Every structure is written in structure tokens, then in C-alpha cells.
PDB file of C-alpha atoms in Angstrom:
ATOM      1  CA  MET A   1      20.854  -4.394 -10.113  1.00  0.00           C
ATOM      2  CA  SER A   2      19.867  -3.415  -6.614  1.00  0.00           C
ATOM      3  CA  GLN A   3      20.226  -6.319  -4.178  1.00  0.00           C
ATOM      4  CA  ASN A   4      17.514  -4.940  -1.911  1.00  0.00           C
ATOM      5  CA  ILE A   5      14.362  -7.036  -1.802  1.00  0.00           C
ATOM      6  CA  VAL A   6      11.252  -4.977  -1.166  1.00  0.00           C
ATOM      7  CA  ILE A   7       7.964  -6.709  -0.401  1.00  0.00           C
ATOM      8  CA  THR A   8       4.921  -4.522  -1.029  1.00  0.00           C
ATOM      9  CA  ILE A   9       1.604  -5.607   0.431  1.00  0.00           C
ATOM     10  CA  ALA A  10      -1.782  -4.459  -0.806  1.00  0.00           C
ATOM     11  CA  ARG A  11      -4.655  -5.932   1.164  1.00  0.00           C
ATOM     12  CA  GLN A  12      -8.375  -6.091   1.655  1.00  0.00           C
ATOM     13  CA  PHE A  13      -9.514  -4.771   5.004  1.00  0.00           C
ATOM     14  CA  GLY A  14      -9.884  -7.663   7.437  1.00  0.00           C
ATOM     15  CA  SER A  15      -7.641  -9.982   5.440  1.00  0.00           C
ATOM     16  CA  GLY A  16      -4.761  -9.442   7.870  1.00  0.00           C
ATOM     17  CA  GLY A  17      -2.375  -8.115   5.234  1.00  0.00           C
ATOM     18  CA  LYS A  18      -0.866  -5.522   7.556  1.00  0.00           C
ATOM     19  CA  THR A  19      -0.386  -8.111  10.296  1.00  0.00           C
ATOM     20  CA  VAL A  20       1.276 -10.455   7.811  1.00  0.00           C
ATOM     21  CA  GLY A  21       3.566  -7.623   6.682  1.00  0.00           C
ATOM     22  CA  GLN A  22       4.632  -6.925  10.252  1.00  0.00           C
ATOM     23  CA  MET A  23       5.190 -10.629  10.942  1.00  0.00           C
ATOM     24  CA  LEU A  24       7.182 -11.000   7.739  1.00  0.00           C
ATOM     25  CA  ALA A  25       9.388  -8.002   8.485  1.00  0.00           C
ATOM     26  CA  LYS A  26      10.146  -9.326  11.969  1.00  0.00           C
ATOM     27  CA  ASP A  27      10.946 -12.798  10.632  1.00  0.00           C
ATOM     28  CA  LEU A  28      13.209 -11.407   7.907  1.00  0.00           C
ATOM     29  CA  GLY A  29      14.916  -8.896  10.192  1.00  0.00           C
ATOM     30  CA  VAL A  30      13.864  -5.877   8.110  1.00  0.00           C
ATOM     31  CA  LYS A  31      11.706  -2.831   8.753  1.00  0.00           C
ATOM     32  CA  CYS A  32       8.011  -2.562   7.941  1.00  0.00           C
ATOM     33  CA  TYR A  33       6.772   0.807   6.668  1.00  0.00           C
ATOM     34  CA  ASP A  34       3.112   1.836   6.718  1.00  0.00           C
ATOM     35  CA  LYS A  35       2.047   5.297   7.839  1.00  0.00           C
ATOM     36  CA  GLU A  36       5.735   6.045   8.412  1.00  0.00           C
ATOM     37  CA  VAL A  37       5.899   6.769   4.673  1.00  0.00           C
ATOM     38  CA  ILE A  38       3.566   9.740   5.152  1.00  0.00           C
ATOM     39  CA  ARG A  39       5.577  11.046   8.106  1.00  0.00           C
ATOM     40  CA  MET A  40       8.808  10.751   6.135  1.00  0.00           C
ATOM     41  CA  ALA A  41       7.233  12.455   3.104  1.00  0.00           C
ATOM     42  CA  SER A  42       6.173  15.306   5.365  1.00  0.00           C
ATOM     43  CA  ASP A  43       9.713  15.646   6.707  1.00  0.00           C
ATOM     44  CA  GLU A  44      11.173  15.529   3.188  1.00  0.00           C
ATOM     45  CA  SER A  45       8.812  18.114   1.717  1.00  0.00           C
ATOM     46  CA  GLY A  46       8.271  20.386   4.707  1.00  0.00           C
ATOM     47  CA  ILE A  47       4.519  20.007   4.148  1.00  0.00           C
ATOM     48  CA  ASN A  48       2.426  19.500   7.278  1.00  0.00           C
ATOM     49  CA  GLU A  49       1.665  15.812   7.793  1.00  0.00           C
ATOM     50  CA  ALA A  50      -2.021  16.588   8.302  1.00  0.00           C
ATOM     51  CA  LEU A  51      -2.284  17.789   4.706  1.00  0.00           C
ATOM     52  CA  PHE A  52      -1.383  14.329   3.414  1.00  0.00           C
ATOM     53  CA  TYR A  53      -4.319  12.851   5.328  1.00  0.00           C
ATOM     54  CA  GLU A  54      -6.624  15.706   4.297  1.00  0.00           C
ATOM     55  CA  LYS A  55      -5.891  15.035   0.626  1.00  0.00           C
ATOM     56  CA  ASP A  56      -6.682  11.359   1.143  1.00  0.00           C
ATOM     57  CA  GLU A  57     -10.006  12.350   2.708  1.00  0.00           C
ATOM     58  CA  LYS A  58     -10.726  14.685  -0.225  1.00  0.00           C
ATOM     59  CA  LEU A  59     -10.048  11.833  -2.647  1.00  0.00           C
ATOM     60  CA  LYS A  60     -12.487   9.623  -0.736  1.00  0.00           C
ATOM     61  CA  ARG A  61     -15.246  12.188  -1.273  1.00  0.00           C
ATOM     62  CA  ALA A  62     -14.439  13.099  -4.883  1.00  0.00           C
ATOM     63  CA  PRO A  63     -17.025  12.176  -7.545  1.00  0.00           C
ATOM     64  CA  LEU A  64     -16.084   9.157  -9.625  1.00  0.00           C
ATOM     65  CA  PHE A  65     -15.391  11.182 -12.767  1.00  0.00           C
ATOM     66  CA  GLU A  66     -12.706  13.129 -10.920  1.00  0.00           C
ATOM     67  CA  LYS A  67     -10.781   9.984  -9.970  1.00  0.00           C
ATOM     68  CA  THR A  68      -9.014   9.510 -13.285  1.00  0.00           C
ATOM     69  CA  LYS A  69      -6.665  12.500 -13.340  1.00  0.00           C
ATOM     70  CA  GLY A  70      -3.858  11.849 -10.884  1.00  0.00           C
ATOM     71  CA  GLU A  71      -1.850   9.050 -12.444  1.00  0.00           C
ATOM     72  CA  TYR A  72       1.641   8.992 -10.980  1.00  0.00           C
ATOM     73  CA  LYS A  73       4.350  10.503 -13.201  1.00  0.00           C
ATOM     74  CA  GLY A  74       7.104  10.901 -10.609  1.00  0.00           C
ATOM     75  CA  ARG A  75       8.043  14.568 -11.070  1.00  0.00           C
ATOM     76  CA  LEU A  76       8.178  16.666  -7.914  1.00  0.00           C
ATOM     77  CA  ILE A  77       6.670  20.138  -8.142  1.00  0.00           C
ATOM     78  CA  SER A  78       8.599  23.171  -6.915  1.00  0.00           C
ATOM     79  CA  PRO A  79       7.562  24.829  -3.616  1.00  0.00           C
ATOM     80  CA  SER A  80       7.086  28.046  -5.592  1.00  0.00           C
ATOM     81  CA  SER A  81       4.253  26.501  -7.598  1.00  0.00           C
ATOM     82  CA  GLU A  82       0.581  26.747  -6.659  1.00  0.00           C
ATOM     83  CA  GLU A  83       0.476  22.975  -7.274  1.00  0.00           C
ATOM     84  CA  PHE A  84       3.033  22.248  -4.536  1.00  0.00           C
ATOM     85  CA  ILE A  85       0.403  20.882  -2.126  1.00  0.00           C
ATOM     86  CA  SER A  86      -1.787  19.334  -4.806  1.00  0.00           C
ATOM     87  CA  ASP A  87      -2.888  15.753  -4.274  1.00  0.00           C
ATOM     88  CA  HIS A  88      -0.589  14.382  -6.977  1.00  0.00           C
ATOM     89  CA  ASN A  89       2.466  16.219  -5.635  1.00  0.00           C
ATOM     90  CA  LEU A  90       1.830  14.912  -2.124  1.00  0.00           C
ATOM     91  CA  PHE A  91       1.688  11.426  -3.596  1.00  0.00           C
ATOM     92  CA  ASN A  92       4.881  12.136  -5.547  1.00  0.00           C
ATOM     93  CA  TYR A  93       6.669  12.866  -2.273  1.00  0.00           C
ATOM     94  CA  GLN A  94       5.397   9.593  -0.806  1.00  0.00           C
ATOM     95  CA  ALA A  95       6.597   7.824  -3.954  1.00  0.00           C
ATOM     96  CA  LYS A  96      10.022   9.439  -3.589  1.00  0.00           C
ATOM     97  CA  ILE A  97      10.272   8.080  -0.045  1.00  0.00           C
ATOM     98  CA  ILE A  98       9.261   4.623  -1.272  1.00  0.00           C
ATOM     99  CA  ARG A  99      11.889   4.705  -4.030  1.00  0.00           C
ATOM    100  CA  ASP A 100      14.550   5.954  -1.599  1.00  0.00           C
ATOM    101  CA  LEU A 101      13.724   3.146   0.836  1.00  0.00           C
ATOM    102  CA  ALA A 102      14.015   0.565  -1.944  1.00  0.00           C
ATOM    103  CA  GLU A 103      17.454   1.855  -2.893  1.00  0.00           C
ATOM    104  CA  ARG A 104      18.627   1.968   0.702  1.00  0.00           C
ATOM    105  CA  GLU A 105      17.382  -1.238   2.278  1.00  0.00           C
ATOM    106  CA  SER A 106      15.372  -4.421   2.026  1.00  0.00           C
ATOM    107  CA  CYS A 107      12.002  -3.833   3.677  1.00  0.00           C
ATOM    108  CA  VAL A 108       8.244  -4.405   3.709  1.00  0.00           C
ATOM    109  CA  ILE A 109       5.944  -1.572   2.584  1.00  0.00           C
ATOM    110  CA  ILE A 110       2.201  -1.640   3.295  1.00  0.00           C
ATOM    111  CA  GLY A 111      -0.186  -0.003   0.826  1.00  0.00           C
ATOM    112  CA  ARG A 112       0.356   3.433  -0.781  1.00  0.00           C
ATOM    113  CA  ALA A 113       0.416   1.819  -4.272  1.00  0.00           C
ATOM    114  CA  ALA A 114       4.064   0.945  -3.578  1.00  0.00           C
ATOM    115  CA  ASP A 115       3.981  -1.957  -6.034  1.00  0.00           C
ATOM    116  CA  TYR A 116       3.271   0.483  -8.879  1.00  0.00           C
ATOM    117  CA  VAL A 117       5.832   3.030  -7.728  1.00  0.00           C
ATOM    118  CA  LEU A 118       8.479   0.282  -7.638  1.00  0.00           C
ATOM    119  CA  LYS A 119       7.371  -1.598 -10.759  1.00  0.00           C
ATOM    120  CA  ASP A 120      10.833  -1.150 -12.311  1.00  0.00           C
ATOM    121  CA  HIS A 121      12.722  -2.175  -9.149  1.00  0.00           C
ATOM    122  CA  GLU A 122      14.315  -5.559  -9.825  1.00  0.00           C
ATOM    123  CA  GLY A 123      14.001  -6.636  -6.201  1.00  0.00           C
ATOM    124  CA  LEU A 124      10.258  -5.973  -5.996  1.00  0.00           C
ATOM    125  CA  VAL A 125       7.965  -8.679  -4.640  1.00  0.00           C
ATOM    126  CA  SER A 126       4.380  -7.450  -4.899  1.00  0.00           C
ATOM    127  CA  VAL A 127       1.693  -9.202  -2.869  1.00  0.00           C
ATOM    128  CA  PHE A 128      -2.090  -8.850  -2.642  1.00  0.00           C
ATOM    129  CA  VAL A 129      -3.624 -10.409   0.482  1.00  0.00           C
ATOM    130  CA  HIS A 130      -7.335 -11.141   0.231  1.00  0.00           C
ATOM    131  CA  ALA A 131     -10.035 -13.268   1.838  1.00  0.00           C
ATOM    132  CA  PRO A 132     -13.761 -13.969   1.427  1.00  0.00           C
ATOM    133  CA  ARG A 133     -16.009 -11.102   2.511  1.00  0.00           C
ATOM    134  CA  ALA A 134     -17.519 -13.044   5.421  1.00  0.00           C
ATOM    135  CA  TYR A 135     -14.049 -13.739   6.835  1.00  0.00           C
ATOM    136  CA  CYS A 136     -13.027 -10.083   6.514  1.00  0.00           C
ATOM    137  CA  ILE A 137     -16.214  -8.992   8.268  1.00  0.00           C
ATOM    138  CA  ARG A 138     -15.564 -11.403  11.153  1.00  0.00           C
ATOM    139  CA  GLN A 139     -12.032 -10.049  11.483  1.00  0.00           C
ATOM    140  CA  ALA A 140     -13.362  -6.475  11.438  1.00  0.00           C
ATOM    141  CA  ILE A 141     -15.870  -7.291  14.187  1.00  0.00           C
ATOM    142  CA  GLU A 142     -13.051  -8.607  16.383  1.00  0.00           C
ATOM    143  CA  ARG A 143     -10.726  -5.739  15.561  1.00  0.00           C
ATOM    144  CA  CYS A 144     -13.221  -2.882  15.875  1.00  0.00           C
ATOM    145  CA  ALA A 145     -15.621  -4.383  18.445  1.00  0.00           C
ATOM    146  CA  CYS A 146     -18.585  -3.354  16.300  1.00  0.00           C
ATOM    147  CA  ARG A 147     -21.869  -4.872  15.160  1.00  0.00           C
ATOM    148  CA  PRO A 148     -21.895  -7.120  12.063  1.00  0.00           C
ATOM    149  CA  ASP A 149     -23.771  -4.541   9.968  1.00  0.00           C
ATOM    150  CA  GLU A 150     -21.308  -1.821  10.970  1.00  0.00           C
ATOM    151  CA  ALA A 151     -18.346  -4.081  10.200  1.00  0.00           C
ATOM    152  CA  GLU A 152     -19.772  -4.931   6.768  1.00  0.00           C
ATOM    153  CA  ARG A 153     -20.165  -1.259   5.888  1.00  0.00           C
ATOM    154  CA  PHE A 154     -16.672  -0.458   7.164  1.00  0.00           C
ATOM    155  CA  VAL A 155     -15.078  -3.285   5.157  1.00  0.00           C
ATOM    156  CA  GLU A 156     -16.885  -2.176   2.015  1.00  0.00           C
ATOM    157  CA  LYS A 157     -16.020   1.497   2.522  1.00  0.00           C
ATOM    158  CA  THR A 158     -12.348   0.843   3.325  1.00  0.00           C
ATOM    159  CA  ASP A 159     -11.848  -1.443   0.343  1.00  0.00           C
ATOM    160  CA  LYS A 160     -13.511   1.101  -1.946  1.00  0.00           C
ATOM    161  CA  THR A 161     -11.216   3.821  -0.608  1.00  0.00           C
ATOM    162  CA  ARG A 162      -8.133   1.675  -1.229  1.00  0.00           C
ATOM    163  CA  SER A 163      -9.389   0.739  -4.685  1.00  0.00           C
ATOM    164  CA  ASP A 164     -10.088   4.371  -5.619  1.00  0.00           C
ATOM    165  CA  PHE A 165      -6.690   5.499  -4.301  1.00  0.00           C
ATOM    166  CA  TYR A 166      -4.889   2.827  -6.333  1.00  0.00           C
ATOM    167  CA  ASN A 167      -6.870   3.509  -9.491  1.00  0.00           C
ATOM    168  CA  TYR A 168      -6.418   7.270  -9.186  1.00  0.00           C
ATOM    169  CA  TYR A 169      -2.633   7.176  -8.914  1.00  0.00           C
ATOM    170  CA  THR A 170      -1.838   4.154 -11.097  1.00  0.00           C
ATOM    171  CA  GLY A 171      -4.580   3.891 -13.691  1.00  0.00           C
ATOM    172  CA  ASN A 172      -4.792   0.181 -12.815  1.00  0.00           C
ATOM    173  CA  LYS A 173      -7.390  -1.893 -10.990  1.00  0.00           C
ATOM    174  CA  TRP A 174      -6.473  -2.508  -7.355  1.00  0.00           C
ATOM    175  CA  ASN A 175      -7.683  -6.115  -7.104  1.00  0.00           C
ATOM    176  CA  ASP A 176      -6.488  -7.254 -10.529  1.00  0.00           C
ATOM    177  CA  ALA A 177      -4.194 -10.258  -9.991  1.00  0.00           C
ATOM    178  CA  ARG A 178      -2.093  -9.207 -12.990  1.00  0.00           C
ATOM    179  CA  ASN A 179      -0.708  -6.296 -10.958  1.00  0.00           C
ATOM    180  CA  TYR A 180       0.955  -8.582  -8.386  1.00  0.00           C
ATOM    181  CA  ASP A 181       3.497 -11.389  -8.118  1.00  0.00           C
ATOM    182  CA  LEU A 182       1.391 -13.193  -5.520  1.00  0.00           C
ATOM    183  CA  CYS A 183      -2.294 -13.106  -4.566  1.00  0.00           C
ATOM    184  CA  LEU A 184      -2.830 -15.042  -1.334  1.00  0.00           C
ATOM    185  CA  ASN A 185      -6.020 -16.018   0.482  1.00  0.00           C
ATOM    186  CA  SER A 186      -5.422 -15.534   4.206  1.00  0.00           C
ATOM    187  CA  GLN A 187      -8.468 -17.576   5.214  1.00  0.00           C
ATOM    188  CA  ARG A 188      -7.117 -20.597   3.367  1.00  0.00           C
ATOM    189  CA  LEU A 189      -3.487 -20.233   4.466  1.00  0.00           C
ATOM    190  CA  GLY A 190      -3.691 -18.409   7.784  1.00  0.00           C
ATOM    191  CA  PHE A 191      -1.311 -15.542   8.575  1.00  0.00           C
ATOM    192  CA  ASP A 192       1.663 -17.841   9.157  1.00  0.00           C
ATOM    193  CA  GLY A 193       0.919 -19.642   5.907  1.00  0.00           C
ATOM    194  CA  VAL A 194       0.770 -16.410   3.922  1.00  0.00           C
ATOM    195  CA  MET A 195       4.122 -15.372   5.391  1.00  0.00           C
ATOM    196  CA  THR A 196       5.634 -18.769   4.588  1.00  0.00           C
ATOM    197  CA  ALA A 197       4.338 -18.595   1.000  1.00  0.00           C
ATOM    198  CA  ILE A 198       5.917 -15.173   0.489  1.00  0.00           C
ATOM    199  CA  GLU A 199       9.247 -16.358   1.876  1.00  0.00           C
ATOM    200  CA  ALA A 200       9.135 -19.478  -0.314  1.00  0.00           C
ATOM    201  CA  TYR A 201       8.561 -17.290  -3.388  1.00  0.00           C
ATOM    202  CA  ILE A 202      11.489 -15.054  -2.445  1.00  0.00           C
ATOM    203  CA  ARG A 203      13.788 -18.066  -2.007  1.00  0.00           C
ATOM    204  CA  ILE A 204      12.781 -19.515  -5.373  1.00  0.00           C
ATOM    205  CA  ARG A 205      13.170 -16.212  -7.205  1.00  0.00           C
ATOM    206  CA  PHE A 206      16.263 -14.760  -5.551  1.00  0.00           C
ATOM    207  CA  GLY A 207      17.896 -17.836  -4.062  1.00  0.00           C
ATOM    208  CA  LYS A 208      17.919 -16.326  -0.580  1.00  0.00           C
ATOM    209  CA  LEU A 209      15.974 -14.209   1.866  1.00  0.00           C
ATOM    210  CA  PRO A 210      16.925 -10.617   2.751  1.00  0.00           C
ATOM    211  CA  ASN A 211      19.834 -10.388   5.185  1.00  0.00           C
ATOM    212  CA  GLU A 212      21.017 -13.945   4.455  1.00  0.00           C
TER     213      GLU A 212
END
């Protein structure tokens, strides 16, 4: 059994999940990985980092019926194949980085369906941070300095993108509580409270926090 504890955080936009992940990593003395996963996957594969973002944009625009074909299988495709820069192979490289990180160190990983990639990792703690729509919109207004109607559209669009990404690569529903160890309401608990709840769960389950 790997002793590394990896906390994965999926989150609604405006719920503060990323902020909580960064706070948690600092408090635990571990690293927090977000877009760094894409950079590391680019380094590992030799594929230009921009292509990873382009494929994400393509997925955002794909018709709904096309979003059921990329479920993660884990096998990397050879550079000699025409499928080397396909959307599923780019995700496979991100998944490889996530698995490598889990084997190497305790850490926090934001998004990228990391909970699904690591579903067989015994040290996985999967968290979904959510909040009421009105709260998320208020947070988006403060973060993006935009009008309420613009913030509402952005929250809706971002959450749909995250949901589609998760469904496409996992075959599961992004906001289904059954996919996670913890689902925490950041409006009710506050960011510090969400962090404390995660740490309490880790202590109960593993008997200690990472690096103790």
C-alpha cells in the first residue's frame, strides 16, 4: 500500500475549491497541482502545451452526442500513430502524470478528473466543493469584476465545461456525490471550515495527516 495521501478536489466555479486546495496544501506542507499537470504532461510527451488547451476547447464546442467516446482506459498511444495527439491520448498523458505524482508524493490535485484516474489508489481522498448558485455568482463577480448577468453566464458555462470534461473521460456524472469521499458546501463552512473538514476526515481514516 502506498503511504502517499492524495487529495483531489473537483469544484463548482465560485465555490472556492481551488483556493481551499491551495490553503490545504500549504497547511499540510505538500504541493498543490493544477495547470502544472498539463505542463508536466507536455514535457513528458513532447507535445506542445498549447495542444492540450486546444483539445479542451474543442471538447467544449463538441456536440453532445460526441461527448461519450473518450472514456479513460490508461493506455498511451505511440508517437508513430496518427492518434498520438488525439484528445484521449492527451488526457492519458495527464493521467500518467497524476498517477506518477500519487506514487511519488502526498499532494493536492485540482480538477482534471484526478479522482477517477486515482480511484484504485489506496491513499486517495476525493472531494467535491460546491455552494449555492447565488453564492458562486457573488464570488465570480468579486473575482472577475464583472456584471451579475455576465458572472451568472460564466458560472454556468464553466460548470458545464467541467461537467462535460468529467463525463467524457470517466463516463460518470461530475456532481454525483457517489463519486467522492466528501462533498462540502463552502458557503456553509467557509474556506477554513472546508479545509478543517478535509483534514478531520484524513485523520479519522488514516490516523495522521501527510508529513506527520
